[in-house]
PDB file of C-alpha atoms in Angstrom:
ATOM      1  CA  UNK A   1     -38.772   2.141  15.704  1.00 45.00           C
ATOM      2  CA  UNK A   2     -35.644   3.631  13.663  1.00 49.00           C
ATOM      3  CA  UNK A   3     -34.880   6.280  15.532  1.00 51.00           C
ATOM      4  CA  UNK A   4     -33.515   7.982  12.404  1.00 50.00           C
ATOM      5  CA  UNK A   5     -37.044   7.906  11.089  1.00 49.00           C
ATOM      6  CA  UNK A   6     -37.911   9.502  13.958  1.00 49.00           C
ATOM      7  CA  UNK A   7     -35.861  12.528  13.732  1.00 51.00           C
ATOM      8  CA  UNK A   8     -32.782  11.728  15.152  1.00 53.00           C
ATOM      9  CA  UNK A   9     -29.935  10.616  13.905  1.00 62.00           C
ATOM     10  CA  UNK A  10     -28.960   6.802  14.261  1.00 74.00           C
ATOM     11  CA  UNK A  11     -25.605   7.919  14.776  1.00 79.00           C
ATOM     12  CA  UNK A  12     -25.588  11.064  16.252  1.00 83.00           C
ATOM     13  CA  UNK A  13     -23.263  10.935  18.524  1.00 86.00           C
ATOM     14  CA  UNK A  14     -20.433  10.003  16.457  1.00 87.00           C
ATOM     15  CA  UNK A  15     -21.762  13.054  13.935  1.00 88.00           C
ATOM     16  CA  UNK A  16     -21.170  15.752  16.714  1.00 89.00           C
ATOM     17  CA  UNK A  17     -17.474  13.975  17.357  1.00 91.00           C
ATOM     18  CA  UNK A  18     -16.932  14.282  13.849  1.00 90.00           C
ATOM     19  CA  UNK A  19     -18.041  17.616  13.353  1.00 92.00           C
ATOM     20  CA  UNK A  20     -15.358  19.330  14.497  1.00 93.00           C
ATOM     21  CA  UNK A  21     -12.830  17.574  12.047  1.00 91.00           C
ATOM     22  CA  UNK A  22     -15.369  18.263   9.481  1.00 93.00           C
ATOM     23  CA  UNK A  23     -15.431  22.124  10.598  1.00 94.00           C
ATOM     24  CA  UNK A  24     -11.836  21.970  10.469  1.00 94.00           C
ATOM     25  CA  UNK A  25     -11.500  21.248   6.857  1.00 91.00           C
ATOM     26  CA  UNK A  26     -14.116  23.547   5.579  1.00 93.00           C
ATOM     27  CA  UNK A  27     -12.945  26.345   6.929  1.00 92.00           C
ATOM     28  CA  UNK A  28      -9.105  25.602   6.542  1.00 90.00           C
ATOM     29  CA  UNK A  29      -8.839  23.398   3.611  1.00 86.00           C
ATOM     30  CA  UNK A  30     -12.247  24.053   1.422  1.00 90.00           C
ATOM     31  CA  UNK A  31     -13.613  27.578   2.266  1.00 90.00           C
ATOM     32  CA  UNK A  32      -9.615  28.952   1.009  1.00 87.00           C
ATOM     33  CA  UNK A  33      -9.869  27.400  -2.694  1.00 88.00           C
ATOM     34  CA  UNK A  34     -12.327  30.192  -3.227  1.00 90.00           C
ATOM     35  CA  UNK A  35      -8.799  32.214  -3.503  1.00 89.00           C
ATOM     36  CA  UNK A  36      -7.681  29.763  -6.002  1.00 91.00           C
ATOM     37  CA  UNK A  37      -8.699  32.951  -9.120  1.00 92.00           C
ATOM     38  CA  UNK A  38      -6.398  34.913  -7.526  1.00 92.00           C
ATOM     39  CA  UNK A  39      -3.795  32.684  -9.901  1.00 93.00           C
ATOM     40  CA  UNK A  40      -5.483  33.466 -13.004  1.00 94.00           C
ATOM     41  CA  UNK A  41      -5.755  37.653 -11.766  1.00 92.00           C
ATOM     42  CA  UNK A  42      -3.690  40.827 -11.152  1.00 90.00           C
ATOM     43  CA  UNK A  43      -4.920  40.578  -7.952  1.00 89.00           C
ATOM     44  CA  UNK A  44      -4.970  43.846  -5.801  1.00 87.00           C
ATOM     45  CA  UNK A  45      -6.326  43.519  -2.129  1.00 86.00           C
ATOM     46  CA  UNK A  46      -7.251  46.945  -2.303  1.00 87.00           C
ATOM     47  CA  UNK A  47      -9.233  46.488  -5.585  1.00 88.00           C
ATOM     48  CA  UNK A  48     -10.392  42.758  -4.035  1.00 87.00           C
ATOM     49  CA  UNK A  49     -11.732  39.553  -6.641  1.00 86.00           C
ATOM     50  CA  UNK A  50     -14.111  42.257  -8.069  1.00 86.00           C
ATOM     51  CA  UNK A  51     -11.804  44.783  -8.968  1.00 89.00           C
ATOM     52  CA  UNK A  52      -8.759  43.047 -10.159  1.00 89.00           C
ATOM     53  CA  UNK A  53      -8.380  42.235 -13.608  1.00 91.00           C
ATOM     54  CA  UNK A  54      -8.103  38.770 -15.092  1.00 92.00           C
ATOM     55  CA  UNK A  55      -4.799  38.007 -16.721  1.00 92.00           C
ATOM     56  CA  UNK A  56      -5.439  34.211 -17.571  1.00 91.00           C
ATOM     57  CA  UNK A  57      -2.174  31.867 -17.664  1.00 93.00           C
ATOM     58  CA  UNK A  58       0.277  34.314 -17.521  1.00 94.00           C
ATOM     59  CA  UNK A  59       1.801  33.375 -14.358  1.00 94.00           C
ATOM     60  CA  UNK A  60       2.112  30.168 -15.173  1.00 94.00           C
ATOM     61  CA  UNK A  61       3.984  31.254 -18.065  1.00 94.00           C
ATOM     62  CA  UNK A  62       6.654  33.449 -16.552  1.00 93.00           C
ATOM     63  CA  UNK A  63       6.993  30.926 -13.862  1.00 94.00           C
ATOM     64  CA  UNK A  64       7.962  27.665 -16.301  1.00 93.00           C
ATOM     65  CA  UNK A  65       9.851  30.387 -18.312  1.00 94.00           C
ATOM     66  CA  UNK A  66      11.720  31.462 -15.452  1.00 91.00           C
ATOM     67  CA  UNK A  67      15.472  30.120 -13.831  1.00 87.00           C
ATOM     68  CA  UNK A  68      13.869  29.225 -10.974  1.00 90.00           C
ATOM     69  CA  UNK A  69      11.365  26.877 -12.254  1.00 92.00           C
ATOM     70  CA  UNK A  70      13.364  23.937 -12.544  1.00 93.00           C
ATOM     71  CA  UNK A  71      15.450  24.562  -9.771  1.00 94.00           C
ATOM     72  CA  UNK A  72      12.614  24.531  -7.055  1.00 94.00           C
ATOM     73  CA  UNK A  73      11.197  21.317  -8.502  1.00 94.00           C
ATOM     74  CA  UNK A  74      14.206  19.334  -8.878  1.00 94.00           C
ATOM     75  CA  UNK A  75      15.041  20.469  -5.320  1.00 94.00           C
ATOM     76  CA  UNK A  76      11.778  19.774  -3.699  1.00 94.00           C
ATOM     77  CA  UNK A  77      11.719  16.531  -5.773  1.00 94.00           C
ATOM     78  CA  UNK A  78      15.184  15.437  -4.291  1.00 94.00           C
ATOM     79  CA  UNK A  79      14.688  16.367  -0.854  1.00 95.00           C
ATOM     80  CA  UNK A  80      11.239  13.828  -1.058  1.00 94.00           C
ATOM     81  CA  UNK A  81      12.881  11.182  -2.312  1.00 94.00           C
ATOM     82  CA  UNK A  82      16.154  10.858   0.120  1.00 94.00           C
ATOM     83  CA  UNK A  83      13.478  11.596   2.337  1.00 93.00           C
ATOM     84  CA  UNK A  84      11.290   8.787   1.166  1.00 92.00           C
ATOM     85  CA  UNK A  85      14.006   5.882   0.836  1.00 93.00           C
ATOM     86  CA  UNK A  86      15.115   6.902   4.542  1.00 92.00           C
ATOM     87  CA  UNK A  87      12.513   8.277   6.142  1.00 91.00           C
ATOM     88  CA  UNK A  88       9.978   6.149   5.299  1.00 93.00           C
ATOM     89  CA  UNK A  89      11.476   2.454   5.833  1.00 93.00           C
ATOM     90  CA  UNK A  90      13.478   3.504   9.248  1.00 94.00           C
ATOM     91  CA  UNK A  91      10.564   4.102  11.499  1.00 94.00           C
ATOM     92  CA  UNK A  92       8.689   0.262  10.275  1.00 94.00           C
ATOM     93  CA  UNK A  93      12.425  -1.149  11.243  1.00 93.00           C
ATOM     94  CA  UNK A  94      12.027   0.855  14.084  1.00 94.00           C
ATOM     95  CA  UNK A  95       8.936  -0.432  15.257  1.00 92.00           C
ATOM     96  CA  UNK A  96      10.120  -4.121  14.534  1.00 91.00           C
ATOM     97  CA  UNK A  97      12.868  -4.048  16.774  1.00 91.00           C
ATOM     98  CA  UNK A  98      10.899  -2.295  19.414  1.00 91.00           C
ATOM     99  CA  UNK A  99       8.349  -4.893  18.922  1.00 87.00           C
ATOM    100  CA  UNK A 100      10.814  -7.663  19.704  1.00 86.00           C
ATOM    101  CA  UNK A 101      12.569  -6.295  23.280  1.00 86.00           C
ATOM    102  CA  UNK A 102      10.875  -8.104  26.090  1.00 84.00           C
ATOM    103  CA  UNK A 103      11.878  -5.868  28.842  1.00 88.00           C
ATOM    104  CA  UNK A 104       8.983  -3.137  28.975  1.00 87.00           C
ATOM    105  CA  UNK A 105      10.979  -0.522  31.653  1.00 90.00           C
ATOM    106  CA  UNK A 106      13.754  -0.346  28.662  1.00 91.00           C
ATOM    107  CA  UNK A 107      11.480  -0.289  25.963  1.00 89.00           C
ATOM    108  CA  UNK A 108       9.686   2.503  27.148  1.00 90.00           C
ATOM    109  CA  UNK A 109      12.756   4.782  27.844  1.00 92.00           C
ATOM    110  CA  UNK A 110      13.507   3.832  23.912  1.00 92.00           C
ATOM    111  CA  UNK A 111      10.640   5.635  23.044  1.00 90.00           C
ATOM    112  CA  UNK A 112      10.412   8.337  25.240  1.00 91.00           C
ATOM    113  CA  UNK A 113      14.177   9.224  24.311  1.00 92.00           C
ATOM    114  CA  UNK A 114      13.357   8.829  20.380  1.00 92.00           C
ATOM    115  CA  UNK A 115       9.273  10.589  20.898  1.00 92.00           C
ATOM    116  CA  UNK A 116      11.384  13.737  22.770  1.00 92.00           C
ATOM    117  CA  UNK A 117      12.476  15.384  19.178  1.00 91.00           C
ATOM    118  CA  UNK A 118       8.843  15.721  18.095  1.00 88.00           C
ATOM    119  CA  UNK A 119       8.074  17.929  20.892  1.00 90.00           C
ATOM    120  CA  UNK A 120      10.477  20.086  20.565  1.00 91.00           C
ATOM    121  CA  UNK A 121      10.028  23.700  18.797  1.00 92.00           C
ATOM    122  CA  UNK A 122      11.015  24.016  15.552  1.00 92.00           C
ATOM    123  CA  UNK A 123      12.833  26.605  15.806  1.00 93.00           C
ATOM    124  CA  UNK A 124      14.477  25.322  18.463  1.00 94.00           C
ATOM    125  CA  UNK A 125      15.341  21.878  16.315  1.00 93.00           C
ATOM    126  CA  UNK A 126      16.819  24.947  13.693  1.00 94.00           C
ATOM    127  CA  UNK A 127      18.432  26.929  15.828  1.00 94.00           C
ATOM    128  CA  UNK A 128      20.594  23.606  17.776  1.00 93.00           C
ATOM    129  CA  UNK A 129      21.062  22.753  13.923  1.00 94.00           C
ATOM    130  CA  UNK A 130      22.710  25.928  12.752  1.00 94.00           C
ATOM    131  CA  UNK A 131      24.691  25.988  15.757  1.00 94.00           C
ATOM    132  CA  UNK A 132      26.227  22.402  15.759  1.00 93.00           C
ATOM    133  CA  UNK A 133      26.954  23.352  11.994  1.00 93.00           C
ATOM    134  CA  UNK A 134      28.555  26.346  12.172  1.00 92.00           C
ATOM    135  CA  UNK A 135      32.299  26.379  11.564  1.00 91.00           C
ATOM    136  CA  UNK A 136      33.173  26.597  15.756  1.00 90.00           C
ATOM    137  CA  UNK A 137      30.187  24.545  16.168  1.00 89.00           C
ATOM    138  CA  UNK A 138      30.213  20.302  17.601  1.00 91.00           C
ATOM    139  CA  UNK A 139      30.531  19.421  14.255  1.00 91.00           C
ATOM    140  CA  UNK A 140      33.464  21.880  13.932  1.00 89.00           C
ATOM    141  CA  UNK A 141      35.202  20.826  16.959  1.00 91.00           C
ATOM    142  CA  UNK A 142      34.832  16.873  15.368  1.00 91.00           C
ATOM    143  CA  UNK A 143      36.656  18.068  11.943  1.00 89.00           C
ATOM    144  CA  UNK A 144      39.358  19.868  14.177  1.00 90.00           C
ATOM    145  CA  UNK A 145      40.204  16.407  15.881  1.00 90.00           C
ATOM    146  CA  UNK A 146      40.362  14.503  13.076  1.00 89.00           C
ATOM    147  CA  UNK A 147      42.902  17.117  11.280  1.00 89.00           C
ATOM    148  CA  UNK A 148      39.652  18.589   9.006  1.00 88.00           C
ATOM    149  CA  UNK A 149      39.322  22.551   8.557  1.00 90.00           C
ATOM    150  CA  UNK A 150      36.235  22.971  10.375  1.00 90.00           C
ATOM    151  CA  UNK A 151      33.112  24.447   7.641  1.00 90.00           C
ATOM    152  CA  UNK A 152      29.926  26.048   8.156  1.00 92.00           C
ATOM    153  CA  UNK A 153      28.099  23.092   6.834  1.00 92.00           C
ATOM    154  CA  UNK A 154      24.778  25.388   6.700  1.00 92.00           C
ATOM    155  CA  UNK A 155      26.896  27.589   4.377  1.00 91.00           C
ATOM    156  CA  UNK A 156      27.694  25.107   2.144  1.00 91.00           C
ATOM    157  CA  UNK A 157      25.006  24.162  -0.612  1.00 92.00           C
ATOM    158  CA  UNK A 158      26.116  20.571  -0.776  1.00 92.00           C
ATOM    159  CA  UNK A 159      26.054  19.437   2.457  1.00 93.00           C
ATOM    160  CA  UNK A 160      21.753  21.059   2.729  1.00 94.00           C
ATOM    161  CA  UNK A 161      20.144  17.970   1.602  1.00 94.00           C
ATOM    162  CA  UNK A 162      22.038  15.418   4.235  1.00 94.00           C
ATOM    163  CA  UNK A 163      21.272  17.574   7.238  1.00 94.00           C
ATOM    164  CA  UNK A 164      17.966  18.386   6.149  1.00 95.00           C
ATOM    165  CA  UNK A 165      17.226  14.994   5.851  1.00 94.00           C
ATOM    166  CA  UNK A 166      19.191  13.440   8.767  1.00 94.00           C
ATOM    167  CA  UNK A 167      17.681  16.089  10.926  1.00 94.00           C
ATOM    168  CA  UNK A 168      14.063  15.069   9.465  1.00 94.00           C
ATOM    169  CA  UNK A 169      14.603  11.399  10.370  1.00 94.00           C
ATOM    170  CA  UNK A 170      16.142  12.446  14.157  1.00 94.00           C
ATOM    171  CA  UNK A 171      13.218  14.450  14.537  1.00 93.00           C
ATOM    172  CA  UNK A 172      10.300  12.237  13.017  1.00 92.00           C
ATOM    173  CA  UNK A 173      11.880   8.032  13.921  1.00 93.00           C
ATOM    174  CA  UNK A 174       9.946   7.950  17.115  1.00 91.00           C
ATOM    175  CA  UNK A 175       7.136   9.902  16.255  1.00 92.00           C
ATOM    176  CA  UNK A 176       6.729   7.947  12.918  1.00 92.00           C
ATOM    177  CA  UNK A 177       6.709   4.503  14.232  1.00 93.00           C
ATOM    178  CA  UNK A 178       3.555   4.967  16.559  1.00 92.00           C
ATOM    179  CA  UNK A 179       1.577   3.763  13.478  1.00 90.00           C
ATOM    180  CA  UNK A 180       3.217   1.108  13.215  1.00 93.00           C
ATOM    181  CA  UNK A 181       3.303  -0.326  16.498  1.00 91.00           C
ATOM    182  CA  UNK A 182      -0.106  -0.015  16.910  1.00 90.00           C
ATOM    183  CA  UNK A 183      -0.773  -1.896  13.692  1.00 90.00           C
ATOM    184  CA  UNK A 184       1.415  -4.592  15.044  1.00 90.00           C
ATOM    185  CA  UNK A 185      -0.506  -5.194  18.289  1.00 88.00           C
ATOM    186  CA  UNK A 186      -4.037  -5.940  15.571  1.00 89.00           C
ATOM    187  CA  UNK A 187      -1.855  -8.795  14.367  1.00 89.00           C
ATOM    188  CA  UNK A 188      -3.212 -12.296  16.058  1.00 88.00           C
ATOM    189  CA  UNK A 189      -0.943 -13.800  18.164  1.00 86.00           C
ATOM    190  CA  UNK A 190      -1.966 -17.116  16.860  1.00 88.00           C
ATOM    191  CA  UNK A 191      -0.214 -16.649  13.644  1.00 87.00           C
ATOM    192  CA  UNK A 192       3.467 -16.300  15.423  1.00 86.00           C
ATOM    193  CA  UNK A 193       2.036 -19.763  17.018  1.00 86.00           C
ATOM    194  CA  UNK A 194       2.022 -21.308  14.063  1.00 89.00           C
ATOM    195  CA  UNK A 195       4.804 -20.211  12.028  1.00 86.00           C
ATOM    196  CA  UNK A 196       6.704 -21.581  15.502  1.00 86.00           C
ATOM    197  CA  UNK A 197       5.172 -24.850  14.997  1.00 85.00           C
ATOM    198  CA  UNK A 198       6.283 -24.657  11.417  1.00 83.00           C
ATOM    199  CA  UNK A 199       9.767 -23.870  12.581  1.00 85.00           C
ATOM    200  CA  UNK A 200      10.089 -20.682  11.554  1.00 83.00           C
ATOM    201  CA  UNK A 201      12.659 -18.425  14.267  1.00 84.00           C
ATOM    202  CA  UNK A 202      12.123 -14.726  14.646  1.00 83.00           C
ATOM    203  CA  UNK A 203      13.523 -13.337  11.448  1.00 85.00           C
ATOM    204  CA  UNK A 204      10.582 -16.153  10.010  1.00 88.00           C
ATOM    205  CA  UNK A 205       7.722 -15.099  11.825  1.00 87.00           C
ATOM    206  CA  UNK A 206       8.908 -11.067  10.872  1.00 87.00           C
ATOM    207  CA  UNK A 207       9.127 -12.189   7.313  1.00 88.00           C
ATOM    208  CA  UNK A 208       6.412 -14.345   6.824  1.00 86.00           C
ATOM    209  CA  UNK A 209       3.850 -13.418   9.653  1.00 89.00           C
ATOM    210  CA  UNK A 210       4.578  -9.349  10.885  1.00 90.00           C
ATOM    211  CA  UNK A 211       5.668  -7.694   7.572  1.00 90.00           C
ATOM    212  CA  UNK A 212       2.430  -9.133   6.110  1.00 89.00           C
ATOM    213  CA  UNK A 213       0.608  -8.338   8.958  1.00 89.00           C
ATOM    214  CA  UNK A 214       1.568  -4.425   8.719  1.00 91.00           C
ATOM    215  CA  UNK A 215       1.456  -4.384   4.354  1.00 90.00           C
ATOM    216  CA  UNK A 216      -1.783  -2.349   4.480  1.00 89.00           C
ATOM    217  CA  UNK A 217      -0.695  -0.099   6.943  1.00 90.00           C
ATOM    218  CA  UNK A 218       2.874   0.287   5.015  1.00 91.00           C
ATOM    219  CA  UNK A 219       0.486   1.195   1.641  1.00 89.00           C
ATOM    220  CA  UNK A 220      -1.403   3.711   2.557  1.00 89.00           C
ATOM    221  CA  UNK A 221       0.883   5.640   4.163  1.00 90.00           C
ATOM    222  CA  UNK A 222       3.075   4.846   1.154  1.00 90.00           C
ATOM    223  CA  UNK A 223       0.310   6.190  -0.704  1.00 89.00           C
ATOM    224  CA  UNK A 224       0.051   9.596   1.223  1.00 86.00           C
ATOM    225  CA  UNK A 225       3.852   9.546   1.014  1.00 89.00           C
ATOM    226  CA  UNK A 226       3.901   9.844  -2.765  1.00 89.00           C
ATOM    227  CA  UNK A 227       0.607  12.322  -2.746  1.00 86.00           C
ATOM    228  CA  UNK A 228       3.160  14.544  -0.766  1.00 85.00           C
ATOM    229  CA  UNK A 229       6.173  14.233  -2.662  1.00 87.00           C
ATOM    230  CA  UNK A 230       5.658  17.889  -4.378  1.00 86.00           C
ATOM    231  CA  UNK A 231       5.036  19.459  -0.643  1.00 84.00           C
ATOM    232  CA  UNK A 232       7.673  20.192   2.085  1.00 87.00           C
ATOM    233  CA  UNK A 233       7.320  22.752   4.866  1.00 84.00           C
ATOM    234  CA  UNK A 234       8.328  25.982   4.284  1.00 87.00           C
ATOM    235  CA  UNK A 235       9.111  26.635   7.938  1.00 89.00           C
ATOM    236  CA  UNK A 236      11.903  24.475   8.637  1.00 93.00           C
ATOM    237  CA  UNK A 237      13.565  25.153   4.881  1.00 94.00           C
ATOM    238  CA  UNK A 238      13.402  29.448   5.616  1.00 93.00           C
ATOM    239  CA  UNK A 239      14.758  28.460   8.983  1.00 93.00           C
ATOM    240  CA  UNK A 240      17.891  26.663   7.797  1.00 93.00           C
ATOM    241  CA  UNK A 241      18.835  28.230   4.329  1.00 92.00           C
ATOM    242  CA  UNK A 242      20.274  31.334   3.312  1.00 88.00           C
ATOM    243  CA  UNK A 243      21.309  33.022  -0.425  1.00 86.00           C
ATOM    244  CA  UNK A 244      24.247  30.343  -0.504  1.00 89.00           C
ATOM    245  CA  UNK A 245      22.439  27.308  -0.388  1.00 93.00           C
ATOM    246  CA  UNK A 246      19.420  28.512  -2.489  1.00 93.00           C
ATOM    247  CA  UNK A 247      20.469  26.175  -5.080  1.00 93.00           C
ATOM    248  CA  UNK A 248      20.112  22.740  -3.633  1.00 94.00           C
ATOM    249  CA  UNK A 249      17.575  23.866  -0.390  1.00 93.00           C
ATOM    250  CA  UNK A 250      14.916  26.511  -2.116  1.00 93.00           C
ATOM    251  CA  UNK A 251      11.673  24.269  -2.613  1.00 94.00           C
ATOM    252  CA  UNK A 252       8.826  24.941  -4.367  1.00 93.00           C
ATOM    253  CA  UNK A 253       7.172  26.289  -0.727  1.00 92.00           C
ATOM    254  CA  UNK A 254       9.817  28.314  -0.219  1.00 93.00           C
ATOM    255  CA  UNK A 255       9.713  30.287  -2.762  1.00 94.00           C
ATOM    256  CA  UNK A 256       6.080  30.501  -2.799  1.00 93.00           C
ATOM    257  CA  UNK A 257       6.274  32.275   0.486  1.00 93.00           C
ATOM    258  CA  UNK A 258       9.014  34.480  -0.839  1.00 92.00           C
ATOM    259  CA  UNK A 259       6.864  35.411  -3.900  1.00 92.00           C
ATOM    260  CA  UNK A 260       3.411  36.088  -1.552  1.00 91.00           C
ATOM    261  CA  UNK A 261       4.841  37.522   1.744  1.00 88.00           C
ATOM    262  CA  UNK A 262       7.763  39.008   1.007  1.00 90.00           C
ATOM    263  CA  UNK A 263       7.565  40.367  -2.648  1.00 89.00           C
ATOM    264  CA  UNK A 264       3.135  40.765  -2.501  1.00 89.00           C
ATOM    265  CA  UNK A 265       3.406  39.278  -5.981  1.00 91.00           C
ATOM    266  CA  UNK A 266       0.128  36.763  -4.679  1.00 91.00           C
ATOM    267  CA  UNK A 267      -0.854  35.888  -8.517  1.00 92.00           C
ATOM    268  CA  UNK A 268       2.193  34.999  -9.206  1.00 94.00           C
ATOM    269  CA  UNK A 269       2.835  32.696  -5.608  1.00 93.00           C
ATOM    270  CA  UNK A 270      -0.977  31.551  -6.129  1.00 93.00           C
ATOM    271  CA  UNK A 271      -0.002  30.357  -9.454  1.00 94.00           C
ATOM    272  CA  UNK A 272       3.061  28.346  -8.494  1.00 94.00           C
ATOM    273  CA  UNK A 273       1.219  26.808  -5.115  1.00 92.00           C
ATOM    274  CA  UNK A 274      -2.204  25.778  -7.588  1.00 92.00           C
ATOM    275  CA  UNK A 275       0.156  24.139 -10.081  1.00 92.00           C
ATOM    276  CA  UNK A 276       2.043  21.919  -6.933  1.00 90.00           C
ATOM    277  CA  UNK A 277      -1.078  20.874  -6.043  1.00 89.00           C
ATOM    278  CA  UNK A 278      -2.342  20.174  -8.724  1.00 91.00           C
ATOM    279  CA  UNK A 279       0.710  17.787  -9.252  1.00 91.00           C
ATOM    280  CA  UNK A 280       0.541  16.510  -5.631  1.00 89.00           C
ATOM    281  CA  UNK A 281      -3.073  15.469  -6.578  1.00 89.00           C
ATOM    282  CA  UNK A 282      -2.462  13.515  -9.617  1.00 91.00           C
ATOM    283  CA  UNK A 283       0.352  11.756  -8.000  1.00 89.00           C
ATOM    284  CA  UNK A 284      -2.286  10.708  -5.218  1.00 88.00           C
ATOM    285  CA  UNK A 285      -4.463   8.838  -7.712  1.00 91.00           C
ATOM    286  CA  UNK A 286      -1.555   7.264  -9.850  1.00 90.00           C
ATOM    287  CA  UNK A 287      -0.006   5.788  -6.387  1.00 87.00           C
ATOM    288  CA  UNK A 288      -3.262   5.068  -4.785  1.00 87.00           C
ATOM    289  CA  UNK A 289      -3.850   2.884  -8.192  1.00 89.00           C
ATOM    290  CA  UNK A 290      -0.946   1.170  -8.212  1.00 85.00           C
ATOM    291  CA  UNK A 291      -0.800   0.447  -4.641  1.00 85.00           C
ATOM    292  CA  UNK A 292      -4.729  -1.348  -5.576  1.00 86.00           C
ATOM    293  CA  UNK A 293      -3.116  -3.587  -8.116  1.00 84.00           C
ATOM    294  CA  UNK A 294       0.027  -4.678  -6.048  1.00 81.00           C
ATOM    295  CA  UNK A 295      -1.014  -5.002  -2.686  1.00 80.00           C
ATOM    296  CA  UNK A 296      -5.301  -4.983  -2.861  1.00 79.00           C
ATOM    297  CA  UNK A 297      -5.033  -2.154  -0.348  1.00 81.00           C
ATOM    298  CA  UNK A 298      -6.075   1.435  -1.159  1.00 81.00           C
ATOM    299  CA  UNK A 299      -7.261   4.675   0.224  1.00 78.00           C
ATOM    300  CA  UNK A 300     -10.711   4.238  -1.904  1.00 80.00           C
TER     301      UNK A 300
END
């Protein structure tokens, strides 16, 4: 007898392991975009949705009318994509190279050396950052030797995108590559037997056999990648800059929390954060679509 007829479900146990995940997003992710009006209202938490009056698309307005507009998306924009040329590739080379050394003992202290960064505080990560920056700082003391006046690199708005990005890869290689890995060991070994017999070598099999092997793992996460490319954390970005570098290091998060939590202006920071996602959505679909047609992999 089908025991869902019955009354219980087929599958229950995997519904109560889900559950939790599925809590998770309702209350975090779905149960929130109630707040979504506040965007379109003069919203006053003392007055509350029912008291606040409606002011339709006038934030939106004053935000693409403002100086700022353009500066927080072409910065957030940048930012993604030096983080998506390096970023993205290093960990898959990474994980190739990893794949390839025989000797376990050493491979494993590879990894635990480049996981270490992940686990370390943010503001931690920051504060190490802004110290081996500063003008006295180990990246000081380097300039010194080599006959450079020493700079506070954090200071400086051109040097915010390499360190935010260099720091982002240091932080994230090791981390990033468990995906990868694991997709490698689904690969059949039987394939690298026959490219051998073929007479392909090891840059062969990688080509022809591995690379293939980890294409739909490399899409959808490409796919994610671009569905992000409007987002960065606002954490590590109040952390770092300062009213020098606001021009190439305030993002589009950034200055939403600026707007909310530090100037209470929420219809105006609910605005700007609707209006990313929005974005960040419709670059979802366009990548997931394209990554259909070129590599018959897709997140639906």
């Amino acid at each position: 007898m089908d025991r869902s007829i019955a009354g219980t479900p087929r599958h229950g146990k995997l519904y109560a392991m889900a559950a939790p995940l599925l809590l998770f997003y309702i209350v975090w992710s779905y149960a929130p975009m109630y707040g979504i009006q506040v965007a379109f209202m003069d919203f006053s938490p003392r007055k509350g949705f029912a008291g606040s009056s409606w002011v339709g698309l006038r934030y939106f307005t004053s935000f693409f009318n403002s100086a700022f507009a353009w500066r927080v998306i072409r910065n957030t924009l940048v930012i993604n994509f030096w983080n998506l040329l390096f970023e993205f590739p290093l960990p898959i080379i990474f994980a190739l190279m990893l794949n390839e050394i025989r000797r376990n003992a050493f491979k494993r202290m590879v990894q635990t050396i480049t996981y270490m960064p992940c686990f370390i505080s943010l503001v931690i990560i920051c504060g190490i950052l802004i110290d081996f920056c500063s003008t006295d700082g180990v990246f000081g003391a380097i300039s010194s030797l080599l006959g450079i006046k020493p700079v506070n690199l954090l200071g400086n708005a051109k040097y915010f995108r390499t360190i935010y990005v260099a720091s982002e890869i240091w932080q994230n290689l090791g981390w990033n590559s468990i995906l990868f890995l694991s997709a490698l060991t689904t690969i059949n070994p039987e394939l690298f037997e026959a490219a051998t017999i073929d007479g392909a070598g090891r840059l062969g099999q990688i080509w022809h056999v591995t690379l293939p092997g980890l294409l739909p793992t490399i899409a959808i996460l490409f796919v994610l990648r671009i569905g992000s490319m409007m987002s960065i954390g606002f954490e590590k970005i109040i952390l770092l800059y300062n009213g020098l570098t606001y021009e190439t290091a305030d993002v589009v998060s950034s200055f939403v929390y600026r707007k909310g939590l530090i100037d209470a202006d929420y219809g105006y920071a609910t605005a700007v954060g609707l209006f990313n996602s929005v974005i960040n959505f419709a670059l979802v679909i366009i990548a997931n679509k394209a990554s259909a047609v070129m590599t018959e992999t897709s997140l639906w």
